[in-house]
mmCIF file of C-alpha atoms in Angstrom:
data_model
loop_
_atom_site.group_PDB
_atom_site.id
_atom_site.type_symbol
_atom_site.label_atom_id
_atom_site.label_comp_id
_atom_site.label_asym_id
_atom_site.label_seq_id
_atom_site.Cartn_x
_atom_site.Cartn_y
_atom_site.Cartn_z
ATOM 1 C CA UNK P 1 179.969 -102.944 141.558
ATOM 2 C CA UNK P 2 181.796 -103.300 145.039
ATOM 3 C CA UNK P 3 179.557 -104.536 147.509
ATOM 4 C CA UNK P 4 179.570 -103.536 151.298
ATOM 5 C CA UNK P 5 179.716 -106.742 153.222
ATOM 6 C CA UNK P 6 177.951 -105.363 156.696
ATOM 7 C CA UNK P 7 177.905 -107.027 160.452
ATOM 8 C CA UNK P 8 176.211 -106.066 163.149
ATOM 9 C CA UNK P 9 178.021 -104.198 165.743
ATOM 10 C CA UNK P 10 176.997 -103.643 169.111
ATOM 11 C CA UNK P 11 173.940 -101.220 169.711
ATOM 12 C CA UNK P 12 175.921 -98.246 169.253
ATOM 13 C CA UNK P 13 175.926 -95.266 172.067
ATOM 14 C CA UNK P 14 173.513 -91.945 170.601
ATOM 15 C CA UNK P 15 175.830 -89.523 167.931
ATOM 16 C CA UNK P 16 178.114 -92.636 166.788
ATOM 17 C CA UNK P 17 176.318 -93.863 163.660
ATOM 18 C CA UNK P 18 177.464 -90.788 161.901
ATOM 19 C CA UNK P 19 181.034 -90.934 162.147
ATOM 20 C CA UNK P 20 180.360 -95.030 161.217
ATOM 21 C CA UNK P 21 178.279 -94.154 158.161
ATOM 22 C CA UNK P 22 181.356 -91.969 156.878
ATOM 23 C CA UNK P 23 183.426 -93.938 157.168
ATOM 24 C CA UNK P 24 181.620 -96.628 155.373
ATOM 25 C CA UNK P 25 181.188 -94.791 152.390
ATOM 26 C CA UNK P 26 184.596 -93.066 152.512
ATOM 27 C CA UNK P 27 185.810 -96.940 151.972
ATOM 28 C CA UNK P 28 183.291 -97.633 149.487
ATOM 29 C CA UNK P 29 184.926 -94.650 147.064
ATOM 30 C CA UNK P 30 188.063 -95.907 147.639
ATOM 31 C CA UNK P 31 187.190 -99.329 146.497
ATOM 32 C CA UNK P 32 184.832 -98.213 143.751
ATOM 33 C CA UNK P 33 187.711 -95.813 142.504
ATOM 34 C CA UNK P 34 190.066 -98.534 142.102
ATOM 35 C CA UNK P 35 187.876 -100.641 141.038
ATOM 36 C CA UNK P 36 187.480 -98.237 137.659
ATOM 37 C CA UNK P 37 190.955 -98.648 136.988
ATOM 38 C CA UNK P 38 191.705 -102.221 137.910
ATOM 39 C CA UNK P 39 188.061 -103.429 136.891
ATOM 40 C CA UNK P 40 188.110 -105.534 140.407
ATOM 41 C CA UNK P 41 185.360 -104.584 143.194
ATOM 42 C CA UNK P 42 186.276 -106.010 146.296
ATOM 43 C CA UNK P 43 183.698 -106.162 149.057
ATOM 44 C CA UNK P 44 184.486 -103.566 151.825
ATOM 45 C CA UNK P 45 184.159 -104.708 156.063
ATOM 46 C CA UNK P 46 183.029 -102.198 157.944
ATOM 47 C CA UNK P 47 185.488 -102.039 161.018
ATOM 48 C CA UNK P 48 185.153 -102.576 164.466
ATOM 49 C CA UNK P 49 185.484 -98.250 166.359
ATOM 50 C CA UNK P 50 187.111 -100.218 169.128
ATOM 51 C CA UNK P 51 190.627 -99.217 168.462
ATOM 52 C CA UNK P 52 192.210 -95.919 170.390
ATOM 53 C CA UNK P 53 194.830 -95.861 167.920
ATOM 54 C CA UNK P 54 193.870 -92.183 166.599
ATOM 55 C CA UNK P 55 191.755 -89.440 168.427
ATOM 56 C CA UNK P 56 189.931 -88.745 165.276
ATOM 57 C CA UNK P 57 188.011 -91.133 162.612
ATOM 58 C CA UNK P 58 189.229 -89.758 159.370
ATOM 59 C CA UNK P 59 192.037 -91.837 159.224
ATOM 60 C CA UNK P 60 191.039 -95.371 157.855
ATOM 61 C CA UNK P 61 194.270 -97.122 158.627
ATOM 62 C CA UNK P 62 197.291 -96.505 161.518
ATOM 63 C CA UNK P 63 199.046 -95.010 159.067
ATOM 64 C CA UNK P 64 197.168 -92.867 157.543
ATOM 65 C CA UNK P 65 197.489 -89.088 158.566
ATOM 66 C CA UNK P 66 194.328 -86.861 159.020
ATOM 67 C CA UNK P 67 195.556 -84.662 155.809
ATOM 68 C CA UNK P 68 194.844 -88.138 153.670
ATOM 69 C CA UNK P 69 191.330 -88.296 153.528
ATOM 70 C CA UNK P 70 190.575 -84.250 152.669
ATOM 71 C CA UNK P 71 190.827 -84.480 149.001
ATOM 72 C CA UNK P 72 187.949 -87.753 149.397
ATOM 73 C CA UNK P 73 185.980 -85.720 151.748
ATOM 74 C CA UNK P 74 185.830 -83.281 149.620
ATOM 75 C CA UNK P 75 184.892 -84.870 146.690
ATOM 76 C CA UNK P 76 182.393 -86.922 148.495
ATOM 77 C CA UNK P 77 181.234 -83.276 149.799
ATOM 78 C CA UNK P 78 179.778 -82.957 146.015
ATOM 79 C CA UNK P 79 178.294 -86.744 145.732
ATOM 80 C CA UNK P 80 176.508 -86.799 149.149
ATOM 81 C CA UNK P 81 176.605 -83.681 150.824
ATOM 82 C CA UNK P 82 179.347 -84.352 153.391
ATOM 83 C CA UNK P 83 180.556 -80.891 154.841
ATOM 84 C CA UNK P 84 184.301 -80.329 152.903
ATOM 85 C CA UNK P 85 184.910 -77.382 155.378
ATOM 86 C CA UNK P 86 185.961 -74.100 154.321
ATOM 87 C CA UNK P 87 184.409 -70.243 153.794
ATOM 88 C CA UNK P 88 181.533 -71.466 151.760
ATOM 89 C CA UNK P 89 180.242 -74.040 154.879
ATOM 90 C CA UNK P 90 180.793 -71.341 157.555
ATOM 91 C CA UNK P 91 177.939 -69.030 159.004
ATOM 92 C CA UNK P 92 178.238 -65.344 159.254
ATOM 93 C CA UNK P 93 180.376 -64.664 162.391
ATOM 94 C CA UNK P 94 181.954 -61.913 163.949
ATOM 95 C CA UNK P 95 185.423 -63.223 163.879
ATOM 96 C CA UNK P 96 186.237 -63.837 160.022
ATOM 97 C CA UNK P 97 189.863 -65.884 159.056
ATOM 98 C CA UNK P 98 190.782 -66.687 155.634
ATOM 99 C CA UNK P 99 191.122 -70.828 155.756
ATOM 100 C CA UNK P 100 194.964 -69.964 155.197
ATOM 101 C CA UNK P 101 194.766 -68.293 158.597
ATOM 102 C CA UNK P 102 193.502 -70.673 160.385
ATOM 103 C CA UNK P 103 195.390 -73.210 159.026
ATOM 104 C CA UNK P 104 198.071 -71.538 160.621
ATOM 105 C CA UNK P 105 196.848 -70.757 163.451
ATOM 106 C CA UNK P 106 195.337 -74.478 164.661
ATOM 107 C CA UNK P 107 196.694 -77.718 164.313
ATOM 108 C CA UNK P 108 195.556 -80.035 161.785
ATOM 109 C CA UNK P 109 193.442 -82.292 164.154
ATOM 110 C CA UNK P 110 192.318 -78.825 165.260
ATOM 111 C CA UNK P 111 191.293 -77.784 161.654
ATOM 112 C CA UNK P 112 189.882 -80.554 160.756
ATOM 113 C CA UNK P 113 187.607 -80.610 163.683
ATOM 114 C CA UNK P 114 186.522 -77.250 164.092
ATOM 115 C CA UNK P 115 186.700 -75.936 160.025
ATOM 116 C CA UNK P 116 185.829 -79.320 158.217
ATOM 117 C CA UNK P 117 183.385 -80.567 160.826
ATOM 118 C CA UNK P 118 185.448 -83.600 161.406
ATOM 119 C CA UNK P 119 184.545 -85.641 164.359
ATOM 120 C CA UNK P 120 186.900 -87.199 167.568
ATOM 121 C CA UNK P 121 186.417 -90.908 167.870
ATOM 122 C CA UNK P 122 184.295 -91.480 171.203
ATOM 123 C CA UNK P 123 186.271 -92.303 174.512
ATOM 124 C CA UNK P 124 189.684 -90.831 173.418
ATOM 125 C CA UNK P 125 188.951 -87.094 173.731
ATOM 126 C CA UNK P 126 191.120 -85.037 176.443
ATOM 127 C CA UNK P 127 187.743 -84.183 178.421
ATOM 128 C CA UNK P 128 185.640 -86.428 178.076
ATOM 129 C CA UNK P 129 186.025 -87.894 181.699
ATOM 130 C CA UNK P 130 187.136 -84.454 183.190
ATOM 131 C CA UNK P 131 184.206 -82.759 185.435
ATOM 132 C CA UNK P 132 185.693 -79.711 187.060
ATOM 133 C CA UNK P 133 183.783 -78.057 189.842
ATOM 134 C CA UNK P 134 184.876 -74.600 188.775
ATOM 135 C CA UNK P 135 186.056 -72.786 186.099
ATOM 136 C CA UNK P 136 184.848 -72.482 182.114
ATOM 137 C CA UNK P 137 185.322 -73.800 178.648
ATOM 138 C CA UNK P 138 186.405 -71.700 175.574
ATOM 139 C CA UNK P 139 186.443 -72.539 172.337
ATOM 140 C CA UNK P 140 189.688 -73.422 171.118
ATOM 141 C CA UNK P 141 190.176 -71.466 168.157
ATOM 142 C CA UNK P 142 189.248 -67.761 169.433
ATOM 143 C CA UNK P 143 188.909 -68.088 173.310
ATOM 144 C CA UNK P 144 185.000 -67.507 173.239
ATOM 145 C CA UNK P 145 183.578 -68.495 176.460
ATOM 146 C CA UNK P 146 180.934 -71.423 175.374
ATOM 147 C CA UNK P 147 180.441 -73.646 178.674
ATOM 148 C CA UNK P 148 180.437 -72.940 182.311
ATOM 149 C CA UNK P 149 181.649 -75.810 184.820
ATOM 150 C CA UNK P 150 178.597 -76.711 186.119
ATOM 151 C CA UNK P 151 177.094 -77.335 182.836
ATOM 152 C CA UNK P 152 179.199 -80.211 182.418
ATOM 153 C CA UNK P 153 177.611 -83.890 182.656
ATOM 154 C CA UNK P 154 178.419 -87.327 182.598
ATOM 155 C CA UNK P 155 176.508 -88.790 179.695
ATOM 156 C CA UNK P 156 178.291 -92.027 179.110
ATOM 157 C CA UNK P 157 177.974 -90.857 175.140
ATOM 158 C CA UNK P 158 181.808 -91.117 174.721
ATOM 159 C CA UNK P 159 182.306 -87.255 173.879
ATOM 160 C CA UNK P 160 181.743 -84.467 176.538
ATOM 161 C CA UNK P 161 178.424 -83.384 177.641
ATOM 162 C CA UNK P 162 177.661 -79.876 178.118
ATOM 163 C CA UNK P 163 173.422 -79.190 179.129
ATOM 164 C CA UNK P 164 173.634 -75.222 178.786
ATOM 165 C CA UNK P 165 175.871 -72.937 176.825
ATOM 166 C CA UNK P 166 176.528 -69.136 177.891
ATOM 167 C CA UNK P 167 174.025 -66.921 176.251
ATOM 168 C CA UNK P 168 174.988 -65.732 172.589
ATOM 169 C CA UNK P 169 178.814 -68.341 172.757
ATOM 170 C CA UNK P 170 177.246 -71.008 171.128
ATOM 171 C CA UNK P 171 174.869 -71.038 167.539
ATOM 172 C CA UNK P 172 172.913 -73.620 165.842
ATOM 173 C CA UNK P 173 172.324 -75.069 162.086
ATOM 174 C CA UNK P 174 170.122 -77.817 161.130
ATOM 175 C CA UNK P 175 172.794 -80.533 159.772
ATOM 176 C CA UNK P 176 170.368 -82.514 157.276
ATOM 177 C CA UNK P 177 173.865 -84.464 155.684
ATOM 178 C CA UNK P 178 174.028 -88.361 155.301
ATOM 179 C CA UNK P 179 170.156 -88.633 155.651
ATOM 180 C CA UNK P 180 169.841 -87.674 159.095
ATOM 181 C CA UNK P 181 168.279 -84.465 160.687
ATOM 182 C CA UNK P 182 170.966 -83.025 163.790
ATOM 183 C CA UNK P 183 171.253 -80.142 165.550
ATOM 184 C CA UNK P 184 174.905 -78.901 164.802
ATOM 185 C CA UNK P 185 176.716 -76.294 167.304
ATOM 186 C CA UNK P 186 179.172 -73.868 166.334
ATOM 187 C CA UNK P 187 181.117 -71.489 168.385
ATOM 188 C CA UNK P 188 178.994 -68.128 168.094
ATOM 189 C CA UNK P 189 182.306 -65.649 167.194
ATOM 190 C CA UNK P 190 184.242 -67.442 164.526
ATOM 191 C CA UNK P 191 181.680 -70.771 163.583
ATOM 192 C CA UNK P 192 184.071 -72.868 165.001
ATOM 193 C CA UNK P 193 182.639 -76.761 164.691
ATOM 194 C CA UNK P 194 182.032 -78.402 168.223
ATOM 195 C CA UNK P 195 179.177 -81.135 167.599
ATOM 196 C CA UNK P 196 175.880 -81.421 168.220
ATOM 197 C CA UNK P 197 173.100 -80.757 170.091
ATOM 198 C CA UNK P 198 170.534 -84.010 170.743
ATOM 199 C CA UNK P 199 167.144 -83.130 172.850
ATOM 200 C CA UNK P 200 164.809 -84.323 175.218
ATOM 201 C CA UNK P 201 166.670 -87.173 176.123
ATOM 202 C CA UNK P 202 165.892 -86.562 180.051
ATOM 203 C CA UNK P 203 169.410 -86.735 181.440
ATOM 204 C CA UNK P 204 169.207 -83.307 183.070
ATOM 205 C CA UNK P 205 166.205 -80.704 183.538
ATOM 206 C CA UNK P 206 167.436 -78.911 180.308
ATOM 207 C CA UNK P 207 166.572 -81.535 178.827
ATOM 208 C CA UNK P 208 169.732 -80.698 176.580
ATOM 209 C CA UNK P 209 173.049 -82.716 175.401
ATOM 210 C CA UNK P 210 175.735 -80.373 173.589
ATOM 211 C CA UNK P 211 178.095 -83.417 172.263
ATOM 212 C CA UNK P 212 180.784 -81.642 172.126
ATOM 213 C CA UNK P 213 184.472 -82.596 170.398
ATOM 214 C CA UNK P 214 187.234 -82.322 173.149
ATOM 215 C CA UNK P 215 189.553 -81.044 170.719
ATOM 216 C CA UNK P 216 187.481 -78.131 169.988
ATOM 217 C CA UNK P 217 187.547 -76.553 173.099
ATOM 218 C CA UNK P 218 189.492 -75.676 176.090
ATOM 219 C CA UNK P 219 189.339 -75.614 179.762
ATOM 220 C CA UNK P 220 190.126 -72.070 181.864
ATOM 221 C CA UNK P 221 190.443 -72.723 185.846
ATOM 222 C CA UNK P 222 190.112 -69.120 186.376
ATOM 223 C CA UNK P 223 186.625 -67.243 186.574
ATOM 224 C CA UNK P 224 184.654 -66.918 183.821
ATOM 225 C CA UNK P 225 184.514 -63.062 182.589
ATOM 226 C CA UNK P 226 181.325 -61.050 184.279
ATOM 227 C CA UNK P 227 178.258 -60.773 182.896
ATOM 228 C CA UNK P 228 177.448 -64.074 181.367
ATOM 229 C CA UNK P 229 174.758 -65.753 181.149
ATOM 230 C CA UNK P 230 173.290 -69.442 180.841
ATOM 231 C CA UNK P 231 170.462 -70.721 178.497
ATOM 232 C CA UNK P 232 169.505 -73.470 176.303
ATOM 233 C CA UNK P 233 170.904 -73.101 172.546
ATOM 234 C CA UNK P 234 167.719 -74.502 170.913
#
């Protein structure tokens, strides 16, 4: 059988060993796959997340397009209980789009983010460094007010940090894939992916950190529309 030949990377910053662990056994298919056909198993080397060379981690090499890796994510969807996207992954929202729709309507970073739970690489996103003092954050695919200016932190996670989420914009689901128990937050009108939630980790009195995919929302300079309100989404 291939073998996974690890190192030991730098002590990595909360919400990255997911992305890591995916990618990890997304390379360990690939190998084992070929190595059906070929009867070779190479050892795989878990790489370095160093590179900026692509906002998101699907892609596995720099030339590699984020369309690539859906037909392993989906099969690897049945074997370990990855999240392939799609209807059947989606909670019961207001806002309802056949996956042909939205296709159509978002990009295919945007997709993969926000209907196949895909995940930025940390650092890279458009707003993860950007801390307006006014002004409001929608979510990308339907305009649904989620975050409000001031909820906005600096974290130092590598993805932006929202402590609060307007009342009713933003729902939860227990994520239990990979082996690991997270919080995951979805826009509240059409179940949009943004990230997850982590708690008690004392960086503001919420005690609160939405980790939330750039690429998944959107910044409005204007005022936010009357009437909302702030809470805590667990």
């Amino acid at each position: 059988l291939p073998c996974i030949a690890w190192y030991r990377p730098p002590a990595p910053r909360s919400g990255h060993h997911s992305f890591i662990l995916e990618e990890v056994v997304v390379r360990f298919m690939r190998v084992s796959l070929r190595g059906v056909t070929s009867g070779v198993g190479p050892s795989i080397r878990v790489p370095r997340h160093s590179s900026r060379s692509s906002r998101l981690s699907p892609p596995l090499n720099r030339n590699s397009s984020v369309t690539a890796i859906r037909p392993l994510r989906t099969l690897l969807g049945g074997l370990f209980g990855l999240g392939a996207g799609g209807d059947a992954n989606m909670p019961d929202v207001p806002l309802k789009k056949t996956e042909s729709e939205w296709k159509e309507l978002l990009s295919s970073e945007e997709y993969y983010v926000l209907r196949q739970k895909g995940t930025e690489r940390p650092g890279v996103g458009e707003y993860d460094s950007f801390y307006p003092t006014e002004g409001y954050f929608t979510c990308r695919a339907c305009d649904n007010p989620l975050y409000s200016a001031e909820s906005k932190f600096k974290s130092g996670c590598g993805w932006p940090a929202f402590d609060k989420c307007y009342k009713g914009g933003v729902i939860t689901e227990v994520d239990s894939t990979m082996g690991m128990r997270r919080v995951e937050i979805m826009c509240g009108n059409c179940g949009g992916h943004l990230g997850h939630v982590f708690e008690n980790e004392g960086f503001t009195p919420t005690m609160e950190r939405h980790c939330v995919n750039s690429i998944s929302v959107k910044y409005n300079a204007g005022e936010p529309p009357s009437g909302l309100e702030e809470a805590k989404a667990v």
